[in-house]
XYZ file of C-alpha atoms in Angstrom:
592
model
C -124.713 -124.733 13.191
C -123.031 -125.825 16.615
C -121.087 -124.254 18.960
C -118.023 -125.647 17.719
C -118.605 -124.925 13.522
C -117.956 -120.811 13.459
C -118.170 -119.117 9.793
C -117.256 -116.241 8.702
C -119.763 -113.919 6.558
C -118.843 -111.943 3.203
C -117.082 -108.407 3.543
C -120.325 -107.220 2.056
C -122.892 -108.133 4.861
C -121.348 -105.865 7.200
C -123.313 -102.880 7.097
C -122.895 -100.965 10.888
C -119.232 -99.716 10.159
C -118.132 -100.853 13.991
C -118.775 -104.098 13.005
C -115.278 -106.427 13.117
C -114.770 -108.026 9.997
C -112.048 -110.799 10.589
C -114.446 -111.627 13.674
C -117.672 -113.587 14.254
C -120.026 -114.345 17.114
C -121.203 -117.441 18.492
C -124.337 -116.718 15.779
C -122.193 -116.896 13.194
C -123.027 -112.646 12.592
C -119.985 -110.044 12.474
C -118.839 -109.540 15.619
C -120.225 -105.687 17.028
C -118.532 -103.913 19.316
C -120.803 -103.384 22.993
C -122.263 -107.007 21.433
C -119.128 -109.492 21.967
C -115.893 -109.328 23.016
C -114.421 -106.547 24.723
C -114.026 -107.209 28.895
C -117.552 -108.286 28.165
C -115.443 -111.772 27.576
C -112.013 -110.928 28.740
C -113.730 -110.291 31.932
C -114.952 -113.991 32.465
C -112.019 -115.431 30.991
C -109.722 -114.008 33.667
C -111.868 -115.814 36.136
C -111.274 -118.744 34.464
C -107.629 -118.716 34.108
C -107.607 -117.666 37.946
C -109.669 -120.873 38.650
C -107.779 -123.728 36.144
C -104.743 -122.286 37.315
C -105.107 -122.659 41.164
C -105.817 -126.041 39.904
C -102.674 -126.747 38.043
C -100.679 -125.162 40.723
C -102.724 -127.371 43.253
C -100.508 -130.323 41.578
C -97.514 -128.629 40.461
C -96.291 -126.475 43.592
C -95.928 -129.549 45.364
C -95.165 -132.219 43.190
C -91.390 -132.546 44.343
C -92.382 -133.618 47.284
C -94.718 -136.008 46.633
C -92.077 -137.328 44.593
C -89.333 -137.337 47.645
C -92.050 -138.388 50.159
C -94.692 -140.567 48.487
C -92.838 -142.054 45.935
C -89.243 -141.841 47.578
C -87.294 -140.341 45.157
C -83.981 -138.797 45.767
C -84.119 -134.949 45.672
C -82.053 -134.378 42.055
C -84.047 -137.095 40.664
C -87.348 -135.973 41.611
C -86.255 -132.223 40.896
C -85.174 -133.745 36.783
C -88.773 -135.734 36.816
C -90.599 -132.810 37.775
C -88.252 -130.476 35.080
C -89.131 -133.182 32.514
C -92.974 -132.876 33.674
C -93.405 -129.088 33.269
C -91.545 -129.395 30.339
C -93.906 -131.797 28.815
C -96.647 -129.586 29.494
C -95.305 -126.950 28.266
C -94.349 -129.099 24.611
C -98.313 -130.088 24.716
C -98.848 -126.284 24.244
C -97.804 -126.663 20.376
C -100.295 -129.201 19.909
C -103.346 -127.126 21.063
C -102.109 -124.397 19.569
C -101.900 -126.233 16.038
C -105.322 -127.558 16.276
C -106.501 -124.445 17.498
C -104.928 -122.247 14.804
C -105.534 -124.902 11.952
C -108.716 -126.477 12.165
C -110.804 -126.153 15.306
C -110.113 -122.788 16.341
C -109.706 -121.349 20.056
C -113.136 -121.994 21.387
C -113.046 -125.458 20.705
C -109.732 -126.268 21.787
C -110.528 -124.769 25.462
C -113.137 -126.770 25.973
C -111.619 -129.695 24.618
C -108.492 -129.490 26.642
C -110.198 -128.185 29.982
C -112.111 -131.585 29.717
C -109.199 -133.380 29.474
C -107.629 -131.562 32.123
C -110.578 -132.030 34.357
C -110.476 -136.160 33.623
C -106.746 -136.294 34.489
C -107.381 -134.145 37.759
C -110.265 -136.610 38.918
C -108.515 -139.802 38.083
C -105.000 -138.291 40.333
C -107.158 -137.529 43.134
C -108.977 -141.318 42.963
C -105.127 -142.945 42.327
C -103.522 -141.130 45.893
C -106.265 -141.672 47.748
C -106.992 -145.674 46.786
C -103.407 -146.661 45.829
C -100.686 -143.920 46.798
C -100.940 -142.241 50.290
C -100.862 -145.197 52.101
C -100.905 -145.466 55.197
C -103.467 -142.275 55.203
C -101.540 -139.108 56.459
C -98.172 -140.357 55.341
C -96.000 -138.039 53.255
C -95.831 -135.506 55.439
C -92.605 -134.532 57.033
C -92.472 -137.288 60.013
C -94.585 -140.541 58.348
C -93.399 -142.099 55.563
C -95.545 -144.143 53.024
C -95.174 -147.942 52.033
C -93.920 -149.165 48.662
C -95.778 -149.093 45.600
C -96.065 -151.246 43.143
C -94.222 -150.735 39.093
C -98.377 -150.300 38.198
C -99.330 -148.061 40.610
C -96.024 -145.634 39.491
C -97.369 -146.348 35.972
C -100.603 -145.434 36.718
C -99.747 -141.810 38.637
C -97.105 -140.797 36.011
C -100.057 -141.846 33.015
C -102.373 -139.382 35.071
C -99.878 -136.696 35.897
C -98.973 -136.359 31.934
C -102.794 -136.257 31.285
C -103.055 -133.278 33.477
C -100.195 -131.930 31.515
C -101.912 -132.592 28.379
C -104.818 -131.083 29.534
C -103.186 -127.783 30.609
C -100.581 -127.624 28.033
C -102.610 -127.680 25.195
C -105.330 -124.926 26.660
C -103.009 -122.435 28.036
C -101.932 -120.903 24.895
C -105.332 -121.201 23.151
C -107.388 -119.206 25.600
C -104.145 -116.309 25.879
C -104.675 -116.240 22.258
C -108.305 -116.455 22.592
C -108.679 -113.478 25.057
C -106.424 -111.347 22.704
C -109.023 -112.347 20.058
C -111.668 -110.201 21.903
C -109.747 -106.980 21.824
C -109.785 -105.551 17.698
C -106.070 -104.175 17.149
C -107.414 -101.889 14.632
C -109.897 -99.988 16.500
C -108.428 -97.496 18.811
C -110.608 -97.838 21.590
C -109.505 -101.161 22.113
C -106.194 -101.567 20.995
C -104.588 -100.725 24.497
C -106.871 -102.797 25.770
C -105.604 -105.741 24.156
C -101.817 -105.122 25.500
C -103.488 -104.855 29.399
C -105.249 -107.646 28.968
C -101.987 -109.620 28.765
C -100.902 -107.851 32.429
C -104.327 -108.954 33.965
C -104.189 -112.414 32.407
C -100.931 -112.763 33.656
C -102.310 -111.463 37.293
C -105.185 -114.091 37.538
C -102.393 -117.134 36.542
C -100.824 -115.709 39.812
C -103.485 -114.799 41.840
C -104.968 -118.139 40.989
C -101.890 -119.869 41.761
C -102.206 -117.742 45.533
C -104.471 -120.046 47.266
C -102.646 -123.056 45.887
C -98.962 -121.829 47.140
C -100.694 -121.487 50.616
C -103.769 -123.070 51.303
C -103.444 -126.506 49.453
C -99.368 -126.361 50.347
C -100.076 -126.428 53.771
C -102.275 -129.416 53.821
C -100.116 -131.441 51.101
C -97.253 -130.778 53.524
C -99.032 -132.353 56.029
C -100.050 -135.665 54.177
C -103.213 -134.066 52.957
C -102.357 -134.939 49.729
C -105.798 -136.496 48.237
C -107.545 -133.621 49.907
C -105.319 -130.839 48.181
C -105.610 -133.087 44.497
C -109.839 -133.051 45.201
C -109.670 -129.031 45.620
C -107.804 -129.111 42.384
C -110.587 -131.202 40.727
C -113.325 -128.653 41.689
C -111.685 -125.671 40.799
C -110.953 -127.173 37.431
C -114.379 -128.083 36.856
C -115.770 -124.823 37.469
C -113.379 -122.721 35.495
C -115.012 -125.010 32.481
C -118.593 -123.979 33.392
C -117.448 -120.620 33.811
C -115.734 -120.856 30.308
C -118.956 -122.928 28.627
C -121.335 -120.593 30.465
C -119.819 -117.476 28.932
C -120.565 -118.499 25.335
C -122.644 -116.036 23.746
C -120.167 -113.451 25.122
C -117.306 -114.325 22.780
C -115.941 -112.991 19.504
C -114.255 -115.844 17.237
C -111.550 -116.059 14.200
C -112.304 -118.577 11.843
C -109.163 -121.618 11.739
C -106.757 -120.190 8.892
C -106.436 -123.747 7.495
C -103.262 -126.147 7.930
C -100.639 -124.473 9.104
C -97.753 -127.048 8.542
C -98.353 -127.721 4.851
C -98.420 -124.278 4.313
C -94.937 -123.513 5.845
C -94.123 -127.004 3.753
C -95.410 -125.229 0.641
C -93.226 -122.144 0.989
C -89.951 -124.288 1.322
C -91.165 -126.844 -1.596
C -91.879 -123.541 -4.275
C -88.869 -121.947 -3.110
C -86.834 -124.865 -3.690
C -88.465 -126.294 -6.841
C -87.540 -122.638 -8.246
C -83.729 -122.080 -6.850
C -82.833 -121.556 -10.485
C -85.513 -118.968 -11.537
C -84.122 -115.251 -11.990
C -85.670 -112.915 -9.105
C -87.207 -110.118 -10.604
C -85.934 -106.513 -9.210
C -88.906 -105.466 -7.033
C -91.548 -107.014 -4.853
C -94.111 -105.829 -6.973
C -93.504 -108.689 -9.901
C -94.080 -111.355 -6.747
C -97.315 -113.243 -6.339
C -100.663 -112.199 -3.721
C -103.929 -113.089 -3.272
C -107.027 -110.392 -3.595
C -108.806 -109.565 -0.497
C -111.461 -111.845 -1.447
C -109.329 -115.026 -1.505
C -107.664 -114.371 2.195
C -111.458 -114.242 3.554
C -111.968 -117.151 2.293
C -108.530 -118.457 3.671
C -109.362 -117.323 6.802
C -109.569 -113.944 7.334
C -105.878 -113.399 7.222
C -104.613 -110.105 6.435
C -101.693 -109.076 3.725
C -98.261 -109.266 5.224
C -95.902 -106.763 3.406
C -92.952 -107.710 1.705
C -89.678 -108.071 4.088
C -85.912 -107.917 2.871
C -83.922 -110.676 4.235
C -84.306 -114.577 3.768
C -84.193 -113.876 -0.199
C -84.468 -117.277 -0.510
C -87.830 -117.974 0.369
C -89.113 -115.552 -2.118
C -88.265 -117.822 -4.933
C -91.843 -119.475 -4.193
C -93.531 -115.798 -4.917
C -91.854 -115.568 -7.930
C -94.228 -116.582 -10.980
C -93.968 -118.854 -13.817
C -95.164 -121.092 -16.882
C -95.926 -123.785 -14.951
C -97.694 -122.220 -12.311
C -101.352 -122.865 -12.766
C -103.627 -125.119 -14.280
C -106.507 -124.861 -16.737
C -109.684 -126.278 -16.390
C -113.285 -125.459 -17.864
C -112.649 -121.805 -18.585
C -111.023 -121.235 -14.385
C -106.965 -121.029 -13.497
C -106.001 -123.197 -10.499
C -102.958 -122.154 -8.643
C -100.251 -125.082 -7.981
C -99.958 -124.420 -4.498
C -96.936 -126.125 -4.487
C -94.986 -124.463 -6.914
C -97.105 -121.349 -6.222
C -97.164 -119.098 -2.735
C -98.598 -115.706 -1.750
C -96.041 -112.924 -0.413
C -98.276 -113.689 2.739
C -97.750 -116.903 2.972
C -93.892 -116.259 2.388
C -93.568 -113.854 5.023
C -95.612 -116.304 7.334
C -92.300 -118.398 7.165
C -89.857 -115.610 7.510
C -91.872 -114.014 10.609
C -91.397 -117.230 12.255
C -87.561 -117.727 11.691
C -87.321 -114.134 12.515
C -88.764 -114.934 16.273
C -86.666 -118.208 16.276
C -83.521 -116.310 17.563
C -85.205 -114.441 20.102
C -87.369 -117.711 21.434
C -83.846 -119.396 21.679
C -82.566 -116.502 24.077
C -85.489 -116.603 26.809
C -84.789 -120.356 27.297
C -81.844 -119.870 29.705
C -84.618 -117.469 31.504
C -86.860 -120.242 31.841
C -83.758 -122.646 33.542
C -84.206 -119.914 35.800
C -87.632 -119.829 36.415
C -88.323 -123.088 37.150
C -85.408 -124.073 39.707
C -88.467 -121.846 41.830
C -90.784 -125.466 41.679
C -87.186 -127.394 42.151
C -84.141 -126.284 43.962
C -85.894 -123.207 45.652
C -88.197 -126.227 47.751
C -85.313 -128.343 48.281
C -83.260 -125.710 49.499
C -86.150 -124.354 51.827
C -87.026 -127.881 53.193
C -83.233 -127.398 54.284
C -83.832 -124.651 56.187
C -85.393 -123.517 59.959
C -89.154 -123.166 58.845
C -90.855 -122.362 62.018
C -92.780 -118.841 61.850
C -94.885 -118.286 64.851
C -94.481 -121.853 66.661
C -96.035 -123.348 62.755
C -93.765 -124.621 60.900
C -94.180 -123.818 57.401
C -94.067 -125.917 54.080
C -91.167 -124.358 51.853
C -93.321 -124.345 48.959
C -95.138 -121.397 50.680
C -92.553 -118.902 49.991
C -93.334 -119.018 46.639
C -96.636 -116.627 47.802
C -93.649 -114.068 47.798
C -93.136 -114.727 43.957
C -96.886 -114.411 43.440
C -97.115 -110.926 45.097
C -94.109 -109.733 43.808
C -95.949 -110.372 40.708
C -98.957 -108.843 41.754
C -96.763 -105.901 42.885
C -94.127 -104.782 40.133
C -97.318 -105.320 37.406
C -98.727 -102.115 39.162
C -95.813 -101.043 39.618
C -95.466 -100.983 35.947
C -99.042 -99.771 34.918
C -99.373 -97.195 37.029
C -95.809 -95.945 37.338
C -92.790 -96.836 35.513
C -94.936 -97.064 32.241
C -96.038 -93.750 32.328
C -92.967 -92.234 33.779
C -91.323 -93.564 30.610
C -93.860 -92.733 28.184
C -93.163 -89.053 29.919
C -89.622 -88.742 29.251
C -89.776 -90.149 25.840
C -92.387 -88.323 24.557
C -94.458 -91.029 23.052
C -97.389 -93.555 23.893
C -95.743 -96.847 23.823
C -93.100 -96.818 26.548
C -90.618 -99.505 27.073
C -90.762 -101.915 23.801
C -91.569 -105.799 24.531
C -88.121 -106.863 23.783
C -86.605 -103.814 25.907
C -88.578 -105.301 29.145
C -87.849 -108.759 28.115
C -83.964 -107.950 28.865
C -84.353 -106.195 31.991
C -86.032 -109.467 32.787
C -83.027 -111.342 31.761
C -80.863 -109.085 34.064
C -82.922 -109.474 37.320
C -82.908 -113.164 36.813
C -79.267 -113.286 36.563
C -79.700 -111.126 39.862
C -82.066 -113.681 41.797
C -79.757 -116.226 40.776
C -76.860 -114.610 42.642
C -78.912 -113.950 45.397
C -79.906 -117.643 45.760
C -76.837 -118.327 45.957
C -75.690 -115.763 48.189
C -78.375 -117.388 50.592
C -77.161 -120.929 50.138
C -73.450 -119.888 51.045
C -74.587 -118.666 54.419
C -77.412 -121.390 54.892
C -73.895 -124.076 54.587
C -72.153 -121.724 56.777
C -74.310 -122.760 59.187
C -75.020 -126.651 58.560
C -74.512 -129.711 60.354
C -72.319 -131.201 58.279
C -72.715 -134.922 57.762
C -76.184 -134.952 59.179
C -79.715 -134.306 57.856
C -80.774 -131.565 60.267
C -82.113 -128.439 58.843
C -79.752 -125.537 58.771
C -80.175 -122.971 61.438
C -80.788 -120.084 58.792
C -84.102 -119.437 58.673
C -86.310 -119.585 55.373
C -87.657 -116.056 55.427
C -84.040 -115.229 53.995
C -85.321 -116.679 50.685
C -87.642 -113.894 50.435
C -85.349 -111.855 48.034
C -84.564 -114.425 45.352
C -88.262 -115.015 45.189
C -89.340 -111.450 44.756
C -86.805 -110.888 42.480
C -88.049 -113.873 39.945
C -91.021 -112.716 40.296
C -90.119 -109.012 39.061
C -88.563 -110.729 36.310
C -91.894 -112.393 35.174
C -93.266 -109.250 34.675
C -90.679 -107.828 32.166
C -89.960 -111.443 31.049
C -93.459 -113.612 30.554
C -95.815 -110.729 30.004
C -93.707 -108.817 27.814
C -93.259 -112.852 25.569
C -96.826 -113.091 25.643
C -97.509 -109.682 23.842
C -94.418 -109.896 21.732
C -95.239 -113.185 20.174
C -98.598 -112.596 19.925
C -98.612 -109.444 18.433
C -95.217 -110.730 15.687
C -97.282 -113.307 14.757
C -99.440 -113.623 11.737
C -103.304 -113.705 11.861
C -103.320 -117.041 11.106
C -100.514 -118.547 14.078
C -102.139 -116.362 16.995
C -102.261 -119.616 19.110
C -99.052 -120.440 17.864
C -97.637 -117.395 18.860
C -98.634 -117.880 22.695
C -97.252 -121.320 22.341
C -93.838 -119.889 21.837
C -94.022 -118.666 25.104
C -94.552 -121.793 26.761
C -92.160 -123.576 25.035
C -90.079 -121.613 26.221
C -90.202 -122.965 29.297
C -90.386 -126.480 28.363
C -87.442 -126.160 26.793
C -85.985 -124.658 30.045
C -86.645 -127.305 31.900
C -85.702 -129.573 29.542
C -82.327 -127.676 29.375
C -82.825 -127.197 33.248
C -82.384 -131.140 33.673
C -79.722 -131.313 31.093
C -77.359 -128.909 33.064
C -78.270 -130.704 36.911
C -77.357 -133.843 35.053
C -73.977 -132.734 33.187
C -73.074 -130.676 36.691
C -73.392 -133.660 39.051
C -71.761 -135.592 36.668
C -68.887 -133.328 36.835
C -68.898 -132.577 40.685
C -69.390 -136.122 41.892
C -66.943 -137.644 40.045
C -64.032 -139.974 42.825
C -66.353 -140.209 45.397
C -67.675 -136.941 46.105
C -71.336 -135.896 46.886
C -71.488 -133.636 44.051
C -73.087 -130.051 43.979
C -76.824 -130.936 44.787
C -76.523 -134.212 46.435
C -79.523 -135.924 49.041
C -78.009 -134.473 51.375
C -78.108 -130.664 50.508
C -75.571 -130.090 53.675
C -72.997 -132.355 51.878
C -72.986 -130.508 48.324
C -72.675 -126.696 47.111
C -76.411 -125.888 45.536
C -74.387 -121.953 45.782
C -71.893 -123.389 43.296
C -75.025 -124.267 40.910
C -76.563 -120.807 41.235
C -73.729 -119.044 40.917
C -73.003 -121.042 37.403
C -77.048 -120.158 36.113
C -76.224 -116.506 37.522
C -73.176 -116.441 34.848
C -74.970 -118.177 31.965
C -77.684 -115.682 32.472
C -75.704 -112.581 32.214
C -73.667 -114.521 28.974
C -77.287 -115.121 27.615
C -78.306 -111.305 28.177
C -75.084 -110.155 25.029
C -76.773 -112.465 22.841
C -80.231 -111.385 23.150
C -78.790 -107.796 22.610
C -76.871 -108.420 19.778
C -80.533 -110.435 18.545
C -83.274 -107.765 19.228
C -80.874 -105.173 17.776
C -81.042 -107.131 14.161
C -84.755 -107.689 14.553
C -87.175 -106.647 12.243
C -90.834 -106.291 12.942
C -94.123 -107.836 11.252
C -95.616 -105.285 8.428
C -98.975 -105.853 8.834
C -100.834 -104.122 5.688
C -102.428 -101.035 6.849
C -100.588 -100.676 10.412
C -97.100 -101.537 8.998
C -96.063 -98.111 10.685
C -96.335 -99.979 14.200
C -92.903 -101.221 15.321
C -94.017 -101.644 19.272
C -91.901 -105.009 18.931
C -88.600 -102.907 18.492
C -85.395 -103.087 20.853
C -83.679 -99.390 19.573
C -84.198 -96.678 22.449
């Protein structure tokens, strides 16, 4: 057996009652607690995340510029490339998580992917330093580079998108993969499993640290090889680091094709739309708990009013099965488990809420756009060094650090206190505080803007005379919102999802945010449409002293608080996963 081919024993050859049965070891034996798993693994795959994602951010924080300055794009079209870009990455997070969940299961898909992500990183480093970043030192903020050729654009946006492949289809495997190491069921490591998410959360940002200063400060200054080399490394060592760590790891054996088995569901039901319901779930079709270890370790979903529909495919008839030598054979396309069923409905149960934390993300990422452009327009000098405006986004990554604390060790309890119970706020509670202090960062970006034009030279390219530490609050207030927002996704889709769509679960999360920038470009495009229109410069012009960027927050400020009513009115009408044996949890709830 390999590394990569994981199986899972019989019920009966666990004997040591600690032992995990929906989990294996690298051996192929049940998973034992003090063995495998446990911060044992979590442990080294925080260090990991920390590492790939000072990587990623090593491209990322910076990319707008090296769009304005290296490739000479204007400022909205380099801030809709770099939307589209993230939100690519973000779309490549379904495809590890369907591989990953299907047939090759998390530990293969990390490794996979870091490779790939490693590959692009080494082959962006080799393309600016032979073909891009010429002369050598230009792209700073005084010497700017030569031409390029259609190839050489071809060949950095073919390497960019691998790195986004790369990243996009590992970041939701190993989230799901970490949550993997932490058994739900055992109550010694169930809240381990929810602060695991915080901490994971705090190495993407910690990791993310040295790349908003260090490797900003150099890009800024035409460094830009240099910075895209430091990437490279850090990448590669985050995938010994992951490799290395083997033995420590607890798997879940791939639940089998995911797609045909939400196809299946919506064929039975269908093929049956004129068979009589019987009155109770009991007369509905399920597996024995032999048959889901064999499909994968899955457990029993319960039976869920709502999306009656659907159920038609439980329902069970003549023409059913098939007979051959003395064994039944179920049609799996006429015939589905209530599991299976309720696979479907969890999913279009978590479509409505997905759909309301997309206007979030629009939010989010104007902090690698429009926050840089706007900063770049501002008096940057701290201490006789003048700083590169992608630094201030430190102040996101300690307000991060900060309010996740803040959290843990306060707020949590303090609410736990009044309420008299162990849970606290719910996951979709905290997610729409997070929508409420985004709407709030929003107005105070724009707040900031209106003063920065106050004080312009109008007509001319000179920096405004307000200086860039005033950016400071819209920054810590994003960040705040992460932790309510991003956190509380990760452990709400993860823990709403069924056994078998872990992966996909955490992929929800970061489509999310492609789909936010995605939307993010849609709405720059539509609004300078709009505002440019007989001549004008528009909102967000070149020239940030000729347009209204206030105007644009101030519009995201309002869709924001006109996104927060229907996320209410949502998590209100949500009903949670009933998982069999812990269908008394409803952690995922929005009632106070």
């Amino acid at each position: 057996m390999t590394m990569f081919d994981l199986k899972i024993l019989s019920k009966e050859d666990a004997q040591d009652k600690d032992i995990l049965e929906s989990s294996v070891e690298f051996t192929g034996q049940h998973a034992a607690e003090g063995r495998s798993g446990g911060w044992l693994a979590g442990n080294f795959l925080l260090v990991n995340q920390g590492l790939a994602t000072l990587a990623f951010f090593g491209v990322n924080v910076n990319l707008v510029l090296f769009l304005t300055r290296v490739l000479q794009q204007s400022n909205a079209v380099a801030a809709n490339n770099v939307s589209k870009w993230t939100g690519a990455l973000n779309i490549f997070s379904l495809v590890g998580a369907f591989l990953s969940d299907s047939c090759w299961g998390g530990y293969k898909t990390c490794v996979v992917f870091q490779a790939v992500f490693v590959f692009g990183l080494t082959v962006l480093s080799l393309t600016s330093h032979l073909f891009l970043v010429k002369p050598s030192g230009c792209g700073d903020q005084w010497t700017p580079c030569g031409s390029h050729t259609s190839l050489e654009v071809s060949l950095f946006y073919f390497v960019i998108y691998m790195v986004a492949l790369g990243n996009g289809g590992y970041q939701p495997t190993v989230a799901s993969f970490g949550a993997d190491q932490f058994d739900e069921d055992d109550p010694k490591e169930a809240p381990s499993k929810d602060t695991f998410f915080l901490y994971f959360y705090l190495a993407l940002n910690l990791g993310s640290l040295f790349s908003n200063t260090c490797l900003s400060y150099f890009e800024d200054r035409g460094m830009w090889a240099w910075g895209f080399w430091a990437s490279t490394v850090s990448a590669f060592v985050a995938l010994l680091i992951f490799v290395g760590a083997t033995p420590t790891y607890r798997h879940r054996k791939p639940g089998g094709n995911t797609l045909s088995r939400f196809c299946q569901v919506v064929v039975g039901a269908s093929r049956k739309w004129r068979v009589g319901m019987p009155p109770g779930a009991d007369d509905l079709y399920e597996e024995d708990g032999k048959e889901l270890q064999v499909a994968g370790g899955r457990r029993r979903i319960l039976h869920t009013e709502g999306f009656g529909f659907l159920d038609r495919a439980a329902v069970v008839d003549s023409d059913d099965f098939t007979f051959q030598a003395q064994s039944t054979r179920r049609k799996l396309w006429r015939l589905c488990t209530i599991t299976q069923v309720e696979e479907v409905k969890c999913v279009l149960r978590l479509l409505p809420i997905w759909l309301c934390t997309i206007l979030y993300s629009v939010v989010f990422t104007q902090m690698a756009s429009l926050f840089v452009v706007q900063g770049a327009a501002m008096r940057r000098t701290v201490g006789g060094v003048t700083i590169p405006p992608s630094i201030m986004s430190a102040f996101d990554i300690l307000s991060v650090v900060a309010f996740i604390f803040f959290y843990k060790r306060l707020l949590q309890p303090l609410v736990c206190r009044v309420r008299k119970n162990t849970t606290g706020l719910t996951e979709l509670q905290r997610m729409g505080i997070g929508l409420i202090i985004a709407a709030l960062a929003m107005v105070s970006a724009g707040v900031v803007e209106h003063f920065r034009l106050k004080l312009r030279c109008r007509g001319c390219t000179a920096a405004s005379s307000l200086h860039i530490m005033w950016q400071v609050p819209q920054y810590v207030l994003v960040g705040a919102s992460e932790v309510f927002m991003y956190v509380s996704q990760l452990q709400f889709f993860n823990g709403q999802t069924p056994d078998g769509l872990k992966s996909f679960g955490s992929a929800l999360y970061m489509t999310s945010i492609a789909f936010g920038n995605f939307f993010s470009d849609f709405i720059v495009t539509i609004v300078m449409k709009i505002t440019s229109k007989g001549g004008r410069p528009g909102w967000i012009p070149a020239n940030l002293n000729d347009g209204h960027l206030d105007r644009f927050y101030f519009l995201l400020a309002a869709l924001s608080c006109a996104d927060l009513v229907v996320y209410v009115v949502c998590a209100k009408s949500y009903k949670c996963i009933k998982m069999e044996g812990r269908c008394e949890k409803t952690a995922g709830g929005f009632h106070v």
